[in-house]
CSV table of C-alpha atoms and ligand atoms in Angstrom, one decimal:
chain,number,residue,atom,x,y,z
A,1,UNK,CA,-27.2,20.0,0.0
A,2,UNK,CA,-27.0,16.8,1.9
A,3,UNK,CA,-26.1,17.2,5.6
A,4,UNK,CA,-25.1,13.5,5.8
A,5,UNK,CA,-21.6,13.0,7.0
A,6,UNK,CA,-18.9,12.0,4.5
A,7,UNK,CA,-16.8,8.8,4.7
A,8,UNK,CA,-13.9,11.1,5.7
A,9,UNK,CA,-15.9,12.6,8.6
A,10,UNK,CA,-17.1,9.2,9.8
A,11,UNK,CA,-13.5,8.0,9.8
A,12,UNK,CA,-12.0,11.0,11.4
A,13,UNK,CA,-14.7,11.0,14.2
A,14,UNK,CA,-13.5,7.4,14.9
A,15,UNK,CA,-9.8,8.3,14.8
A,16,UNK,CA,-9.6,6.0,11.8
A,17,UNK,CA,-7.7,6.6,8.5
A,18,UNK,CA,-9.5,5.7,5.3
A,19,UNK,CA,-7.3,6.2,2.3
A,20,UNK,CA,-7.1,6.0,-1.5
A,21,UNK,CA,-4.2,5.4,-3.8
A,22,UNK,CA,-3.9,8.5,-6.1
A,23,UNK,CA,-2.5,9.1,-9.6
A,24,UNK,CA,-1.1,12.5,-10.5
A,25,UNK,CA,-2.6,12.5,-14.0
A,26,UNK,CA,-6.1,12.0,-12.8
A,27,UNK,CA,-5.7,14.6,-10.1
A,28,UNK,CA,-4.7,17.2,-12.7
A,29,UNK,CA,-7.3,16.3,-15.3
A,30,UNK,CA,-10.4,15.3,-13.4
A,31,UNK,CA,-12.0,17.6,-10.8
A,32,UNK,CA,-14.4,14.9,-9.8
A,33,UNK,CA,-11.5,12.7,-8.9
A,34,UNK,CA,-9.7,15.2,-6.6
A,35,UNK,CA,-12.9,16.3,-5.1
A,36,UNK,CA,-13.8,12.7,-4.2
A,37,UNK,CA,-10.3,12.2,-2.9
A,38,UNK,CA,-10.3,15.3,-0.8
A,39,UNK,CA,-13.8,15.1,0.6
A,40,UNK,CA,-14.1,11.3,1.2
A,41,UNK,CA,-10.6,10.3,2.4
A,42,UNK,CA,-8.2,11.4,5.1
A,43,UNK,CA,-5.3,9.4,3.9
A,44,UNK,CA,-3.4,9.0,0.6
A,45,UNK,CA,-0.8,6.8,-1.1
A,46,UNK,CA,0.8,7.7,-4.4
A,47,UNK,CA,-0.2,4.7,-6.5
A,48,UNK,CA,3.0,4.7,-8.7
A,49,UNK,CA,4.7,8.1,-8.5
A,50,UNK,CA,7.1,7.1,-5.7
A,51,UNK,CA,8.3,3.9,-7.2
A,52,UNK,CA,11.8,3.8,-8.5
A,53,UNK,CA,10.9,3.5,-12.2
A,54,UNK,CA,8.7,6.6,-12.4
A,55,UNK,CA,11.1,8.6,-10.1
A,56,UNK,CA,14.3,7.8,-12.0
A,57,UNK,CA,14.3,8.7,-15.7
A,58,UNK,CA,18.0,8.2,-15.9
A,59,UNK,CA,20.8,7.0,-13.6
A,60,UNK,CA,21.7,10.4,-12.3
A,61,UNK,CA,18.4,12.3,-12.4
A,62,UNK,CA,15.1,12.2,-10.4
A,63,UNK,CA,11.7,13.4,-11.6
A,64,UNK,CA,9.7,14.3,-8.5
A,65,UNK,CA,6.9,16.2,-10.4
A,66,UNK,CA,4.1,13.6,-10.0
A,67,UNK,CA,5.2,12.5,-6.5
A,68,UNK,CA,5.3,16.1,-5.3
A,69,UNK,CA,1.9,16.8,-6.8
A,70,UNK,CA,0.3,13.9,-4.8
A,71,UNK,CA,2.2,14.5,-1.6
A,72,UNK,CA,1.4,18.2,-1.7
A,73,UNK,CA,-2.3,17.4,-2.4
A,74,UNK,CA,-2.3,15.2,0.7
A,75,UNK,CA,-0.6,17.8,2.9
A,76,UNK,CA,-2.8,20.7,1.7
A,77,UNK,CA,-5.9,18.7,2.5
A,78,UNK,CA,-4.6,17.6,5.9
A,79,UNK,CA,-4.4,13.9,5.0
A,80,UNK,CA,-2.1,11.2,6.3
A,81,UNK,CA,0.5,10.4,3.6
A,82,UNK,CA,1.9,6.9,3.0
A,83,UNK,CA,5.0,6.7,0.9
A,84,UNK,CA,5.1,3.7,-1.5
A,85,UNK,CA,7.7,2.2,-2.0
A,86,UNK,CA,11.4,2.3,-1.7
A,87,UNK,CA,12.7,-1.2,-2.4
A,88,UNK,CA,10.8,-3.5,-4.7
A,89,UNK,CA,11.6,-5.9,-7.5
A,90,UNK,CA,9.0,-4.5,-9.9
A,91,UNK,CA,8.6,-1.1,-11.6
A,92,UNK,CA,12.3,-0.4,-11.7
A,93,UNK,CA,13.7,2.0,-14.3
A,94,UNK,CA,14.0,0.6,-17.8
A,95,UNK,CA,17.7,1.6,-17.9
A,96,UNK,CA,18.5,-0.2,-14.7
A,97,UNK,CA,20.5,-3.4,-15.4
A,98,UNK,CA,21.8,-5.1,-12.4
A,99,UNK,CA,24.7,-6.6,-14.3
A,100,UNK,CA,26.1,-3.1,-14.8
A,101,UNK,CA,26.8,-2.9,-11.1
A,102,UNK,CA,29.0,-4.8,-8.6
A,103,UNK,CA,27.3,-5.8,-5.4
A,104,UNK,CA,29.0,-2.9,-3.6
A,105,UNK,CA,27.7,-0.5,-6.3
A,106,UNK,CA,24.2,-1.8,-5.9
A,107,UNK,CA,24.4,-1.3,-2.1
A,108,UNK,CA,25.5,2.3,-2.7
A,109,UNK,CA,22.8,2.8,-5.4
A,110,UNK,CA,20.1,1.7,-3.0
A,111,UNK,CA,21.4,3.8,-0.1
A,112,UNK,CA,21.6,6.9,-2.3
A,113,UNK,CA,18.0,6.2,-3.6
A,114,UNK,CA,16.6,5.8,-0.1
A,115,UNK,CA,18.5,8.8,1.3
A,116,UNK,CA,17.4,11.1,-1.5
A,117,UNK,CA,13.7,10.1,-1.6
A,118,UNK,CA,13.1,9.8,2.1
A,119,UNK,CA,15.1,13.0,2.6
A,120,UNK,CA,13.0,15.0,0.2
A,121,UNK,CA,9.8,14.1,2.0
A,122,UNK,CA,11.2,14.2,5.5
A,123,UNK,CA,8.5,16.6,6.7
A,124,UNK,CA,5.7,15.5,4.5
A,125,UNK,CA,5.4,11.7,4.5
A,126,UNK,CA,4.1,10.0,7.6
A,127,UNK,CA,4.8,6.3,6.8
A,128,UNK,CA,6.9,4.5,4.3
A,129,UNK,CA,6.5,1.1,2.7
A,130,UNK,CA,10.3,0.6,2.9
A,131,UNK,CA,10.4,-2.9,1.4
A,132,UNK,CA,7.6,-4.3,-0.7
A,133,UNK,CA,7.0,-8.0,-1.4
A,134,UNK,CA,10.3,-9.5,-0.3
A,135,UNK,CA,8.7,-12.9,0.4
A,136,UNK,CA,7.8,-15.2,-2.5
A,137,UNK,CA,4.5,-17.1,-2.5
A,138,UNK,CA,6.1,-20.3,-1.2
A,139,UNK,CA,7.4,-18.4,1.8
A,140,UNK,CA,11.1,-18.2,0.8
A,141,UNK,CA,12.9,-14.9,0.3
A,142,UNK,CA,12.2,-13.7,-3.2
A,143,UNK,CA,15.2,-13.8,-5.5
A,144,UNK,CA,15.4,-10.1,-6.4
A,145,UNK,CA,18.4,-8.0,-7.5
A,146,UNK,CA,18.6,-6.7,-4.0
A,147,UNK,CA,18.6,-10.2,-2.4
A,148,UNK,CA,21.0,-11.4,-5.0
A,149,UNK,CA,23.5,-8.7,-4.2
A,150,UNK,CA,23.1,-8.2,-0.5
A,151,UNK,CA,21.3,-11.3,0.9
A,152,UNK,CA,18.7,-10.9,3.6
A,153,UNK,CA,20.6,-8.0,5.0
A,154,UNK,CA,19.2,-5.8,2.3
A,155,UNK,CA,16.1,-5.4,4.4
A,156,UNK,CA,18.1,-4.4,7.5
A,157,UNK,CA,20.0,-1.8,5.5
A,158,UNK,CA,16.9,-0.4,3.8
A,159,UNK,CA,15.1,0.2,7.1
A,160,UNK,CA,18.3,1.6,8.7
A,161,UNK,CA,18.9,4.0,5.8
A,162,UNK,CA,15.3,5.2,5.9
A,163,UNK,CA,15.4,5.7,9.6
A,164,UNK,CA,18.7,7.6,9.3
A,165,UNK,CA,17.1,10.3,7.2
A,166,UNK,CA,13.7,10.4,8.8
A,167,UNK,CA,13.6,9.3,12.4
A,168,UNK,CA,9.9,10.4,12.5
A,169,UNK,CA,8.3,8.4,9.8
A,170,UNK,CA,6.8,5.0,10.5
A,171,UNK,CA,8.6,2.3,8.5
A,172,UNK,CA,6.6,-0.6,7.1
A,173,UNK,CA,7.2,-3.9,5.4
A,174,UNK,CA,4.3,-4.4,2.9
A,175,UNK,CA,3.1,-7.5,1.1
A,176,UNK,CA,0.2,-9.3,-0.7
A,177,UNK,CA,-1.4,-12.6,0.0
A,178,UNK,CA,-0.5,-12.4,3.7
A,179,UNK,CA,-3.8,-10.9,5.0
A,180,UNK,CA,-4.9,-14.0,6.9
A,181,UNK,CA,-2.9,-16.8,8.6
A,182,UNK,CA,-1.3,-18.8,5.9
A,183,UNK,CA,2.1,-20.1,4.8
A,184,UNK,CA,3.1,-16.7,3.4
A,185,UNK,CA,2.1,-14.7,6.4
A,186,UNK,CA,3.9,-17.3,8.6
A,187,UNK,CA,7.0,-16.7,6.6
A,188,UNK,CA,6.6,-12.9,6.9
A,189,UNK,CA,6.1,-13.2,10.6
A,190,UNK,CA,9.3,-15.2,10.9
A,191,UNK,CA,11.2,-12.7,8.8
A,192,UNK,CA,10.0,-9.7,10.8
A,193,UNK,CA,10.7,-11.4,14.0
A,194,UNK,CA,14.3,-11.9,12.8
A,195,UNK,CA,14.5,-8.2,11.8
A,196,UNK,CA,13.3,-7.2,15.2
A,197,UNK,CA,15.8,-9.5,17.0
A,198,UNK,CA,18.5,-7.7,15.0
A,199,UNK,CA,17.1,-4.3,16.1
A,200,UNK,CA,16.2,-3.3,12.6
A,201,UNK,CA,14.1,-0.1,12.9
A,202,UNK,CA,10.7,-1.5,11.6
A,203,UNK,CA,7.5,-0.1,12.9
A,204,UNK,CA,4.8,-2.0,11.1
A,205,UNK,CA,3.5,-4.4,8.5
A,206,UNK,CA,1.2,-3.5,5.6
A,207,UNK,CA,-1.3,-6.0,4.5
A,208,UNK,CA,-2.1,-5.1,0.9
A,209,UNK,CA,-5.5,-6.9,0.8
A,210,UNK,CA,-6.2,-7.3,-2.9
A,211,UNK,CA,-9.2,-9.6,-2.4
A,212,UNK,CA,-9.5,-10.3,-6.1
A,213,UNK,CA,-11.1,-13.7,-6.1
A,214,UNK,CA,-10.8,-15.4,-2.6
A,215,UNK,CA,-11.9,-13.7,0.5
A,216,UNK,CA,-9.5,-14.0,3.4
A,217,UNK,CA,-11.5,-15.2,6.4
A,218,UNK,CA,-12.1,-12.2,8.7
A,219,UNK,CA,-11.4,-14.2,11.9
A,220,UNK,CA,-8.1,-15.4,10.5
A,221,UNK,CA,-7.3,-11.8,9.4
A,222,UNK,CA,-8.0,-10.6,13.0
A,223,UNK,CA,-5.7,-13.3,14.4
A,224,UNK,CA,-3.0,-12.4,11.9
A,225,UNK,CA,-3.2,-8.7,12.8
A,226,UNK,CA,-3.0,-9.6,16.5
A,227,UNK,CA,0.1,-11.8,16.1
A,228,UNK,CA,2.0,-9.0,14.3
A,229,UNK,CA,0.8,-6.5,17.0
A,230,UNK,CA,2.1,-8.9,19.6
A,231,UNK,CA,5.5,-8.6,18.0
A,232,UNK,CA,5.2,-4.9,18.7
A,233,UNK,CA,4.4,-3.9,15.1
A,234,UNK,CA,1.5,-1.7,13.9
A,235,UNK,CA,-0.6,-3.2,11.2
A,236,UNK,CA,-2.3,-1.3,8.3
A,237,UNK,CA,-4.4,-2.4,5.4
A,238,UNK,CA,-2.6,-0.7,2.5
A,239,UNK,CA,-4.0,-1.5,-0.9
A,240,UNK,CA,-7.5,-2.9,-0.4
A,241,UNK,CA,-9.8,-3.8,-3.3
A,242,UNK,CA,-12.6,-6.4,-3.6
A,243,UNK,CA,-13.2,-8.0,-7.0
A,244,UNK,CA,-14.4,-11.5,-8.2
A,245,UNK,CA,-13.2,-14.0,-10.7
A,246,UNK,CA,-15.1,-13.2,-13.9
A,247,UNK,CA,-16.3,-16.8,-14.2
A,248,UNK,CA,-17.3,-17.2,-10.5
A,249,UNK,CA,-19.4,-14.3,-9.3
A,250,UNK,CA,-21.8,-14.1,-6.4
A,251,UNK,CA,-25.5,-13.6,-7.1
A,252,UNK,CA,-25.5,-10.0,-5.9
A,253,UNK,CA,-21.8,-8.8,-6.4
A,254,UNK,CA,-22.3,-5.3,-5.1
A,255,UNK,CA,-24.0,-6.5,-1.9
A,256,UNK,CA,-21.4,-9.2,-1.3
A,257,UNK,CA,-18.6,-6.7,-1.9
A,258,UNK,CA,-20.2,-4.3,0.6
A,259,UNK,CA,-20.6,-7.0,3.2
A,260,UNK,CA,-16.9,-8.0,2.9
A,261,UNK,CA,-15.6,-4.4,3.1
A,262,UNK,CA,-17.8,-4.0,6.2
A,263,UNK,CA,-16.5,-7.2,7.8
A,264,UNK,CA,-12.9,-6.1,7.3
A,265,UNK,CA,-13.5,-2.6,8.6
A,266,UNK,CA,-15.0,-4.2,11.7
A,267,UNK,CA,-11.9,-6.4,12.1
A,268,UNK,CA,-9.8,-3.2,11.9
A,269,UNK,CA,-11.9,-1.6,14.6
A,270,UNK,CA,-11.8,-4.6,16.8
A,271,UNK,CA,-8.0,-5.0,16.5
A,272,UNK,CA,-7.0,-1.3,16.6
A,273,UNK,CA,-5.7,-1.5,13.0
A,274,UNK,CA,-6.5,2.2,12.4
A,275,UNK,CA,-5.7,2.6,8.7
A,276,UNK,CA,-7.3,1.1,5.6
A,277,UNK,CA,-6.2,2.4,2.2
A,278,UNK,CA,-8.2,1.4,-0.9
A,279,UNK,CA,-6.2,1.0,-4.1
A,280,UNK,CA,-7.9,3.8,-6.1
A,281,UNK,CA,-10.6,6.4,-5.7
A,282,UNK,CA,-13.3,5.0,-8.0
A,283,UNK,CA,-13.8,2.0,-10.3
A,284,UNK,CA,-12.7,4.1,-13.2
A,285,UNK,CA,-9.2,4.3,-11.7
A,286,UNK,CA,-8.6,0.7,-10.7
A,287,UNK,CA,-5.4,-0.9,-11.7
A,288,UNK,CA,-7.3,-4.1,-12.6
A,289,UNK,CA,-8.3,-2.5,-15.9
A,290,UNK,CA,-4.7,-1.9,-17.1
A,291,UNK,CA,-2.7,-4.7,-15.6
A,292,UNK,CA,-1.7,-7.7,-17.7
A,293,UNK,CA,-4.8,-9.8,-18.6
A,294,UNK,CA,-6.4,-9.1,-15.2
A,295,UNK,CA,-9.5,-7.4,-16.8
A,296,UNK,CA,-10.3,-10.8,-18.4
A,297,UNK,CA,-9.8,-12.7,-15.2
A,298,UNK,CA,-11.3,-10.3,-12.6
A,299,UNK,CA,-14.3,-8.0,-12.4
A,300,UNK,CA,-13.1,-4.5,-12.6
A,301,UNK,CA,-15.3,-2.7,-10.1
A,302,UNK,CA,-13.4,-3.3,-6.8
A,303,UNK,CA,-13.6,0.1,-5.1
A,304,UNK,CA,-16.1,2.3,-3.1
A,305,UNK,CA,-17.2,4.7,-5.9
A,306,UNK,CA,-18.4,3.7,-9.3
A,307,UNK,CA,-17.2,5.0,-12.7
A,308,UNK,CA,-19.4,8.1,-12.3
A,309,UNK,CA,-18.2,8.7,-8.7
A,310,UNK,CA,-21.5,7.6,-7.2
A,311,UNK,CA,-21.0,5.9,-3.8
A,312,UNK,CA,-21.6,2.2,-4.0
A,313,UNK,CA,-23.1,-0.1,-1.4
A,314,UNK,CA,-19.5,-0.8,-0.3
A,315,UNK,CA,-19.2,2.9,0.5
A,316,UNK,CA,-22.3,2.9,2.7
A,317,UNK,CA,-21.1,-0.3,4.4
A,318,UNK,CA,-17.7,1.1,5.2
A,319,UNK,CA,-19.2,4.4,6.4
A,320,UNK,CA,-21.8,2.5,8.4
A,321,UNK,CA,-19.3,0.4,10.1
A,322,UNK,CA,-17.1,3.4,11.0
A,323,UNK,CA,-20.1,5.4,12.3
A,324,UNK,CA,-21.5,2.5,14.2
A,325,UNK,CA,-24.8,2.6,12.4
A,326,UNK,CA,-24.4,-0.6,10.4
A,327,UNK,CA,-23.0,-3.2,12.6
A,328,UNK,CA,-24.3,-6.7,11.9
B,401,GLA,C1,1.3,-4.3,-5.7
B,401,GLA,C2,2.0,-3.1,-5.4
B,401,GLA,C3,1.3,-1.9,-5.8
B,401,GLA,C4,0.5,-2.0,-7.1
B,401,GLA,C5,-0.3,-3.3,-7.1
B,401,GLA,C6,-1.1,-3.4,-8.3
B,401,GLA,O1,0.3,-4.6,-4.8
B,401,GLA,O2,2.4,-3.0,-4.1
B,401,GLA,O3,2.1,-0.7,-5.9
B,401,GLA,O4,1.5,-2.0,-8.1
B,401,GLA,O5,0.6,-4.3,-6.9
B,401,GLA,O6,-0.3,-3.5,-9.5
C-alpha cells in the first residue's frame, strides 16, 4: 500500500478545502466513485440534487432523497458541505409556470422554498449558494422570473430568508465568467457592494471557474479575489474544471491542464481563498459529456481523475501545490 499522502490529506494539512460536486446516482452505484470522493476530497457540493427542479416534483411536495444522500455522505465523512443552489433561473421544476402566480405569490413561493430547504439542512450545510447567476454576460441584471416579479430586491430577500433560518451558514452569491477582472465581475462587484450597503446578509462570492476554452489570467484572478475580499467578502472557487475547445488544443493538453490547475491553487494560497471545488470527481462524471452540444465543442476530460479513477497530472499538480513540493 502506498504511504504517499492523498490530496485530501495534503489539503487538510494546509487548512484548505478541496472539493468535488457529487451525484447521488453515482454514489449509490459506483464504489470507486464514493471511495475517490471520500479519500481524496474534504468538501462536497451536490451537483444537481439541491436545485429547485430535482427537489420539487410537484407544487406541494419535496423529494429530498438524493440531496439527503449526498449531504449525509459529506457529514459522515467529515467533509465541508456546500449547498447549491436556492435561487436560479435554470433547472426549475417542469410544472413551474411563472404566469400561474402573481408577484406576491412568487415572493411567498420563494420564501417558503428557502425556508424549507435551508431549514432542513440547518445543522448539516456549511455554506449556501443562495443566488446563482443573477448577472447577465453584459453586466446587467438577468431577466429572470424572480427579477421580473420582485426587481433587484429578490436578492436581498433571498439572503435575508436564508439567514433567518440558518444564522450559522455562510451565504454566497455564485456566478460564472467572473473569475478574473472583466465587465461581468465589475458588475457583480457593484451589485454586491450595493447589497452590502443595504445590510444584506451576504458572506461571500463563489467564482465558478469553468475554464472551458479561455484561461482567466491568474494575476487578474488574484486581483479579482482581493477586491471582493476588500469588500469584506470571502471568496471560494466553486465549480472548477479545465477543458479546451475541441478545435484548439494545446500540444500537451494534460500537462497544460495540470499547470493551470496548479497556478490557480497557488493563487488561492496567496490570497487566502481557502476552498476550491471541482465540478465532478472524475472525467467520467463531467457535465460536459451531457450538456447541450458541449461534448462537440469542448474536450471532455476536465477533472483531476480520469475515467478509470487514475489520478491525472492535474491531480499531482494540485497536490504538489498544496503540499508545497511543486511550486514553480
Ligand atoms: C452552472 C451551475 C451548475 C451546473 C453548471 C454546469 O455552473 O451553477 O450547477 O449546472 O452550470 O451545467
